[in-house]
Amino acid sequence: MSTTAATSNKATFRRFHDALNSGDAEVISKTIDVVVEPDVLFHAPVPMDATGAQALKHVWAVLLRAFPDIHVAVEDVIAEGDKVVFRNTVTGTHQGEYRGLPPTGKSVTYHEIFIFRFAGGRIAEIWGVVDVFSQLRQLGAIPA
């Protein structure tokens, strides 16, 4: 795959990332419709019945309800071939129900790494590793 494709994939990733940090569920949903394949394969720690782009939309709806001020800071981006890898630091304040936990008002900071595989300029597959243990420990669901 050409350097041009890797550059284009990084630009699509940035568009997706900018939408996530908008804090606007409608902007996020519409951006997912444009940059993500409807039948995207989604491999991440998110227990749910939805699949494809609908699963991704559901994840962000849950996160925005739980952490209305959620912010994803990209620490590293590596693009090669049909993949873009990025490492994030996520921050937010727990102001809504999350994984069965009522709002605590606590701030959380956790890390994640994602790999997006692109096909035809759109996100076709997602692998994610999210530090859910750290997230839940900070919220008091797991003893320190």
Tab-separated table of N, CA, C and O in Angstrom, residues 40-127:
chain	number	residue	atom	x	y	z
A	40	VAL	N	-18.278	-2.901	9.993
A	40	VAL	CA	-16.940	-2.913	10.587
A	40	VAL	C	-16.840	-4.047	11.620
A	40	VAL	O	-17.784	-4.312	12.366
A	41	LEU	N	-15.713	-4.724	11.619
A	41	LEU	CA	-15.446	-5.737	12.647
A	41	LEU	C	-14.850	-5.011	13.834
A	41	LEU	O	-13.842	-4.313	13.700
A	42	PHE	N	-15.461	-5.178	14.997
A	42	PHE	CA	-15.116	-4.387	16.182
A	42	PHE	C	-14.684	-5.332	17.292
A	42	PHE	O	-15.501	-6.045	17.849
A	43	HIS	N	-13.389	-5.330	17.600
A	43	HIS	CA	-12.832	-6.193	18.644
A	43	HIS	C	-12.355	-5.303	19.791
A	43	HIS	O	-11.285	-4.708	19.701
A	44	ALA	N	-13.137	-5.187	20.835
A	44	ALA	CA	-12.765	-4.353	21.983
A	44	ALA	C	-13.589	-4.808	23.190
A	44	ALA	O	-14.595	-5.497	23.028
A	45	PRO	N	-13.161	-4.390	24.388
A	45	PRO	CA	-13.863	-4.838	25.609
A	45	PRO	C	-15.185	-4.121	25.842
A	45	PRO	O	-15.323	-3.325	26.753
A	46	VAL	N	-16.144	-4.375	24.974
A	46	VAL	CA	-17.450	-3.724	25.093
A	46	VAL	C	-18.564	-4.762	24.994
A	46	VAL	O	-18.986	-5.136	23.911
A	47	PRO	N	-19.042	-5.247	26.132
A	47	PRO	CA	-20.109	-6.252	26.105
A	47	PRO	C	-21.431	-5.652	25.629
A	47	PRO	O	-21.959	-4.757	26.259
A	48	MET	N	-21.915	-6.143	24.483
A	48	MET	CA	-23.202	-5.668	23.963
A	48	MET	C	-23.660	-6.578	22.837
A	48	MET	O	-22.881	-7.372	22.320
A	49	ASP	N	-24.890	-6.388	22.451
A	49	ASP	CA	-25.462	-7.201	21.386
A	49	ASP	C	-25.267	-6.582	20.000
A	49	ASP	O	-25.360	-7.277	19.003
A	50	ALA	N	-25.008	-5.286	19.939
A	50	ALA	CA	-24.878	-4.608	18.651
A	50	ALA	C	-23.585	-5.024	17.956
A	50	ALA	O	-22.629	-5.447	18.602
A	51	THR	N	-23.585	-4.908	16.638
A	51	THR	CA	-22.390	-5.212	15.856
A	51	THR	C	-22.142	-4.067	14.883
A	51	THR	O	-22.990	-3.191	14.691
A	52	GLY	N	-20.977	-4.093	14.235
A	52	GLY	CA	-20.658	-3.127	13.205
A	52	GLY	C	-20.638	-1.698	13.714
A	52	GLY	O	-20.347	-1.428	14.878
A	53	ALA	N	-20.940	-0.782	12.807
A	53	ALA	CA	-20.924	0.641	13.138
A	53	ALA	C	-21.913	0.955	14.267
A	53	ALA	O	-21.679	1.857	15.070
A	54	GLN	N	-23.018	0.192	14.345
A	54	GLN	CA	-23.988	0.425	15.429
A	54	GLN	C	-23.354	0.169	16.793
A	54	GLN	O	-23.660	0.862	17.759
A	55	ALA	N	-22.462	-0.814	16.895
A	55	ALA	CA	-21.767	-1.088	18.157
A	55	ALA	C	-20.896	0.099	18.535
A	55	ALA	O	-20.864	0.513	19.699
A	56	LEU	N	-20.209	0.664	17.566
A	56	LEU	CA	-19.352	1.814	17.823
A	56	LEU	C	-20.176	3.020	18.272
A	56	LEU	O	-19.809	3.732	19.217
A	57	LYS	N	-21.307	3.239	17.621
A	57	LYS	CA	-22.197	4.336	18.023
A	57	LYS	C	-22.701	4.112	19.451
A	57	LYS	O	-22.779	5.054	20.250
A	58	HIS	N	-23.033	2.864	19.766
A	58	HIS	CA	-23.518	2.538	21.107
A	58	HIS	C	-22.443	2.820	22.162
A	58	HIS	O	-22.726	3.389	23.213
A	59	VAL	N	-21.205	2.412	21.879
A	59	VAL	CA	-20.097	2.659	22.804
A	59	VAL	C	-19.997	4.152	23.108
A	59	VAL	O	-19.891	4.560	24.269
A	60	TRP	N	-20.042	4.966	22.068
A	60	TRP	CA	-19.896	6.406	22.290
A	60	TRP	C	-21.106	7.017	22.975
A	60	TRP	O	-20.957	7.947	23.778
A	61	ALA	N	-22.291	6.506	22.745
A	61	ALA	CA	-23.478	6.996	23.471
A	61	ALA	C	-23.322	6.706	24.963
A	61	ALA	O	-23.596	7.565	25.814
A	62	VAL	N	-22.869	5.495	25.296
A	62	VAL	CA	-22.655	5.114	26.701
A	62	VAL	C	-21.579	5.994	27.334
A	62	VAL	O	-21.753	6.517	28.441
A	63	LEU	N	-20.463	6.169	26.639
A	63	LEU	CA	-19.364	6.978	27.181
A	63	LEU	C	-19.781	8.427	27.387
A	63	LEU	O	-19.449	9.032	28.418
A	64	LEU	N	-20.516	9.004	26.447
A	64	LEU	CA	-20.945	10.400	26.585
A	64	LEU	C	-21.935	10.590	27.729
A	64	LEU	O	-21.920	11.624	28.393
A	65	ARG	N	-22.801	9.593	27.952
A	65	ARG	CA	-23.725	9.684	29.091
A	65	ARG	C	-22.957	9.590	30.408
A	65	ARG	O	-23.248	10.310	31.358
A	66	ALA	N	-21.984	8.701	30.474
A	66	ALA	CA	-21.238	8.475	31.708
A	66	ALA	C	-20.215	9.578	31.973
A	66	ALA	O	-20.010	9.983	33.122
A	67	PHE	N	-19.559	10.032	30.910
A	67	PHE	CA	-18.471	11.016	31.021
A	67	PHE	C	-18.723	12.143	30.013
A	67	PHE	O	-18.081	12.185	28.960
A	68	PRO	N	-19.657	13.053	30.300
A	68	PRO	CA	-20.013	14.083	29.312
A	68	PRO	C	-18.830	14.948	28.880
A	68	PRO	O	-18.843	15.514	27.790
A	69	ASP	N	-17.804	15.038	29.721
A	69	ASP	CA	-16.628	15.847	29.390
A	69	ASP	C	-15.463	14.999	28.877
A	69	ASP	O	-14.312	15.439	28.888
A	70	ILE	N	-15.754	13.795	28.410
A	70	ILE	CA	-14.702	12.876	27.962
A	70	ILE	C	-13.798	13.555	26.928
A	70	ILE	O	-14.271	14.289	26.059
A	71	HIS	N	-12.503	13.298	27.079
A	71	HIS	CA	-11.523	13.839	26.133
A	71	HIS	C	-10.504	12.746	25.824
A	71	HIS	O	-9.976	12.101	26.732
A	72	VAL	N	-10.253	12.544	24.548
A	72	VAL	CA	-9.285	11.546	24.096
A	72	VAL	C	-8.076	12.291	23.535
A	72	VAL	O	-8.187	12.965	22.507
A	73	ALA	N	-6.954	12.183	24.257
A	73	ALA	CA	-5.712	12.817	23.802
A	73	ALA	C	-4.861	11.758	23.110
A	73	ALA	O	-4.520	10.741	23.716
A	74	VAL	N	-4.546	11.998	21.860
A	74	VAL	CA	-3.725	11.056	21.101
A	74	VAL	C	-2.262	11.309	21.447
A	74	VAL	O	-1.760	12.417	21.311
A	75	GLU	N	-1.606	10.250	21.916
A	75	GLU	CA	-0.201	10.343	22.303
A	75	GLU	C	0.725	9.933	21.157
A	75	GLU	O	1.801	10.496	21.003
A	76	ASP	N	0.333	8.925	20.400
A	76	ASP	CA	1.126	8.422	19.280
A	76	ASP	C	0.202	7.969	18.162
A	76	ASP	O	-0.866	7.416	18.440
A	77	VAL	N	0.633	8.179	16.928
A	77	VAL	CA	-0.069	7.661	15.754
A	77	VAL	C	0.986	7.074	14.821
A	77	VAL	O	1.975	7.736	14.509
A	78	ILE	N	0.756	5.843	14.411
A	78	ILE	CA	1.646	5.174	13.465
A	78	ILE	C	0.777	4.626	12.343
A	78	ILE	O	-0.198	3.915	12.601
A	79	ALA	N	1.128	4.977	11.117
A	79	ALA	CA	0.378	4.487	9.961
A	79	ALA	C	1.317	3.713	9.057
A	79	ALA	O	2.408	4.190	8.728
A	80	GLU	N	0.891	2.522	8.694
A	80	GLU	CA	1.665	1.712	7.766
A	80	GLU	C	0.692	0.819	7.006
A	80	GLU	O	-0.185	0.194	7.601
A	81	GLY	N	0.858	0.781	5.720
A	81	GLY	CA	-0.022	-0.048	4.908
A	81	GLY	C	-1.467	0.360	5.103
A	81	GLY	O	-1.804	1.534	5.044
A	82	ASP	N	-2.316	-0.627	5.387
A	82	ASP	CA	-3.746	-0.349	5.545
A	82	ASP	C	-4.150	-0.149	7.007
A	82	ASP	O	-5.332	-0.147	7.333
A	83	LYS	N	-3.155	0.049	7.906
A	83	LYS	CA	-3.464	0.180	9.332
A	83	LYS	C	-2.968	1.498	9.914
A	83	LYS	O	-1.933	2.026	9.515
A	84	VAL	N	-3.747	2.014	10.871
A	84	VAL	CA	-3.340	3.147	11.695
A	84	VAL	C	-3.442	2.685	13.146
A	84	VAL	O	-4.474	2.152	13.560
A	85	VAL	N	-2.347	2.860	13.884
A	85	VAL	CA	-2.282	2.485	15.303
A	85	VAL	C	-2.177	3.770	16.096
A	85	VAL	O	-1.408	4.667	15.745
A	86	PHE	N	-2.940	3.856	17.180
A	86	PHE	CA	-2.841	5.049	18.006
A	86	PHE	C	-2.984	4.697	19.475
A	86	PHE	O	-3.698	3.786	19.851
A	87	ARG	N	-2.224	5.452	20.278
A	87	ARG	CA	-2.214	5.291	21.739
A	87	ARG	C	-2.801	6.559	22.323
A	87	ARG	O	-2.378	7.665	21.973
A	88	ASN	N	-3.789	6.386	23.194
A	88	ASN	CA	-4.528	7.518	23.751
A	88	ASN	C	-4.444	7.570	25.266
A	88	ASN	O	-4.319	6.537	25.924
A	89	THR	N	-4.628	8.776	25.798
A	89	THR	CA	-4.931	8.976	27.201
A	89	THR	C	-6.336	9.568	27.239
A	89	THR	O	-6.603	10.591	26.591
A	90	VAL	N	-7.227	8.915	27.972
A	90	VAL	CA	-8.623	9.342	28.048
A	90	VAL	C	-8.885	9.911	29.439
A	90	VAL	O	-8.485	9.322	30.442
A	91	THR	N	-9.542	11.066	29.480
A	91	THR	CA	-9.926	11.676	30.756
A	91	THR	C	-11.414	11.997	30.717
A	91	THR	O	-11.991	12.198	29.646
A	92	GLY	N	-12.011	12.029	31.895
A	92	GLY	CA	-13.416	12.394	31.996
A	92	GLY	C	-13.872	12.371	33.440
A	92	GLY	O	-13.173	11.863	34.318
A	93	THR	N	-15.051	12.943	33.665
A	93	THR	CA	-15.651	12.980	34.992
A	93	THR	C	-16.900	12.112	34.975
A	93	THR	O	-17.773	12.294	34.119
A	94	HIS	N	-16.976	11.173	35.906
A	94	HIS	CA	-18.074	10.199	35.958
A	94	HIS	C	-19.353	10.885	36.455
A	94	HIS	O	-19.568	11.026	37.655
A	95	GLN	N	-20.210	11.279	35.504
A	95	GLN	CA	-21.431	12.018	35.849
A	95	GLN	C	-22.707	11.284	35.478
A	95	GLN	O	-23.806	11.804	35.674
A	96	GLY	N	-22.573	10.060	34.936
A	96	GLY	CA	-23.744	9.271	34.579
A	96	GLY	C	-23.449	7.802	34.802
A	96	GLY	O	-22.302	7.403	34.993
A	97	GLU	N	-24.476	6.976	34.793
A	97	GLU	CA	-24.313	5.540	35.026
A	97	GLU	C	-23.303	4.962	34.041
A	97	GLU	O	-23.277	5.312	32.872
A	98	TYR	N	-22.449	4.066	34.556
A	98	TYR	CA	-21.448	3.423	33.712
A	98	TYR	C	-21.159	2.030	34.241
A	98	TYR	O	-20.803	1.875	35.406
A	99	ARG	N	-21.368	1.024	33.395
A	99	ARG	CA	-21.133	-0.373	33.767
A	99	ARG	C	-21.801	-0.719	35.099
A	99	ARG	O	-21.224	-1.400	35.935
A	100	GLY	N	-23.013	-0.209	35.284
A	100	GLY	CA	-23.779	-0.498	36.490
A	100	GLY	C	-23.445	0.383	37.680
A	100	GLY	O	-24.063	0.258	38.740
A	101	LEU	N	-22.478	1.281	37.531
A	101	LEU	CA	-22.087	2.168	38.636
A	101	LEU	C	-22.840	3.488	38.538
A	101	LEU	O	-22.811	4.136	37.487
A	102	PRO	N	-23.474	3.900	39.637
A	102	PRO	CA	-24.102	5.222	39.615
A	102	PRO	C	-23.011	6.300	39.551
A	102	PRO	O	-21.860	6.040	39.897
A	103	PRO	N	-23.365	7.511	39.143
A	103	PRO	CA	-22.368	8.576	39.037
A	103	PRO	C	-21.632	8.795	40.360
A	103	PRO	O	-22.246	8.817	41.426
A	104	THR	N	-20.321	8.961	40.261
A	104	THR	CA	-19.495	9.184	41.457
A	104	THR	C	-18.937	10.600	41.517
A	104	THR	O	-18.475	11.032	42.572
A	105	GLY	N	-18.932	11.294	40.386
A	105	GLY	CA	-18.319	12.614	40.336
A	105	GLY	C	-16.800	12.555	40.271
A	105	GLY	O	-16.135	13.586	40.248
A	106	LYS	N	-16.239	11.345	40.239
A	106	LYS	CA	-14.783	11.185	40.214
A	106	LYS	C	-14.235	11.395	38.806
A	106	LYS	O	-14.855	11.020	37.824
A	107	SER	N	-13.031	11.974	38.772
A	107	SER	CA	-12.314	12.108	37.504
A	107	SER	C	-11.533	10.831	37.252
A	107	SER	O	-11.010	10.230	38.194
A	108	VAL	N	-11.479	10.418	35.993
A	108	VAL	CA	-10.698	9.240	35.618
A	108	VAL	C	-9.712	9.610	34.519
A	108	VAL	O	-9.960	10.514	33.721
A	109	THR	N	-8.606	8.892	34.528
A	109	THR	CA	-7.610	8.973	33.462
A	109	THR	C	-7.190	7.547	33.180
A	109	THR	O	-6.792	6.832	34.103
A	110	TYR	N	-7.310	7.129	31.934
A	110	TYR	CA	-6.902	5.769	31.585
A	110	TYR	C	-6.326	5.767	30.178
A	110	TYR	O	-6.416	6.757	29.444
A	111	HIS	N	-5.702	4.660	29.829
A	111	HIS	CA	-5.000	4.562	28.551
A	111	HIS	C	-5.637	3.491	27.674
A	111	HIS	O	-6.270	2.557	28.167
A	112	GLU	N	-5.433	3.645	26.383
A	112	GLU	CA	-5.942	2.682	25.417
A	112	GLU	C	-5.063	2.706	24.175
A	112	GLU	O	-4.392	3.695	23.899
A	113	ILE	N	-5.078	1.600	23.467
A	113	ILE	CA	-4.382	1.483	22.191
A	113	ILE	C	-5.355	0.854	21.199
A	113	ILE	O	-6.004	-0.144	21.518
A	114	PHE	N	-5.463	1.452	20.035
A	114	PHE	CA	-6.350	0.941	19.002
A	114	PHE	C	-5.601	0.767	17.696
A	114	PHE	O	-4.677	1.517	17.397
A	115	ILE	N	-6.044	-0.210	16.937
A	115	ILE	CA	-5.567	-0.424	15.576
A	115	ILE	C	-6.792	-0.373	14.673
A	115	ILE	O	-7.764	-1.104	14.909
A	116	PHE	N	-6.745	0.498	13.677
A	116	PHE	CA	-7.793	0.563	12.666
A	116	PHE	C	-7.224	-0.015	11.377
A	116	PHE	O	-6.145	0.377	10.941
A	117	ARG	N	-7.975	-0.922	10.753
A	117	ARG	CA	-7.639	-1.384	9.412
A	117	ARG	C	-8.598	-0.701	8.447
A	117	ARG	O	-9.809	-0.683	8.673
A	118	PHE	N	-8.036	-0.151	7.396
A	118	PHE	CA	-8.821	0.584	6.410
A	118	PHE	C	-9.012	-0.234	5.136
A	118	PHE	O	-8.141	-1.018	4.764
A	119	ALA	N	-10.136	-0.036	4.503
A	119	ALA	CA	-10.416	-0.615	3.185
A	119	ALA	C	-11.213	0.435	2.416
A	119	ALA	O	-12.221	0.934	2.927
A	120	GLY	N	-10.737	0.784	1.243
A	120	GLY	CA	-11.443	1.782	0.433
A	120	GLY	C	-11.571	3.121	1.114
A	120	GLY	O	-12.556	3.829	0.909
A	121	GLY	N	-10.608	3.470	1.960
A	121	GLY	CA	-10.621	4.765	2.630
A	121	GLY	C	-11.482	4.832	3.874
A	121	GLY	O	-11.596	5.884	4.497
A	122	ARG	N	-12.099	3.702	4.252
A	122	ARG	CA	-12.971	3.695	5.437
A	122	ARG	C	-12.448	2.683	6.455
A	122	ARG	O	-11.751	1.729	6.107
A	123	ILE	N	-12.826	2.880	7.700
A	123	ILE	CA	-12.414	1.976	8.778
A	123	ILE	C	-13.215	0.687	8.633
A	123	ILE	O	-14.443	0.695	8.703
A	124	ALA	N	-12.490	-0.426	8.421
A	124	ALA	CA	-13.143	-1.708	8.165
A	124	ALA	C	-13.014	-2.670	9.342
A	124	ALA	O	-13.811	-3.608	9.463
A	125	GLU	N	-12.008	-2.455	10.195
A	125	GLU	CA	-11.807	-3.340	11.339
A	125	GLU	C	-11.119	-2.556	12.449
A	125	GLU	O	-10.253	-1.725	12.178
A	126	ILE	N	-11.529	-2.839	13.690
A	126	ILE	CA	-10.989	-2.140	14.863
A	126	ILE	C	-10.608	-3.161	15.920
A	126	ILE	O	-11.413	-4.030	16.264
A	127	TRP	N	-9.370	-3.040	16.408
A	127	TRP	CA	-8.940	-3.802	17.576
A	127	TRP	C	-8.642	-2.777	18.661
A	127	TRP	O	-7.992	-1.763	18.400
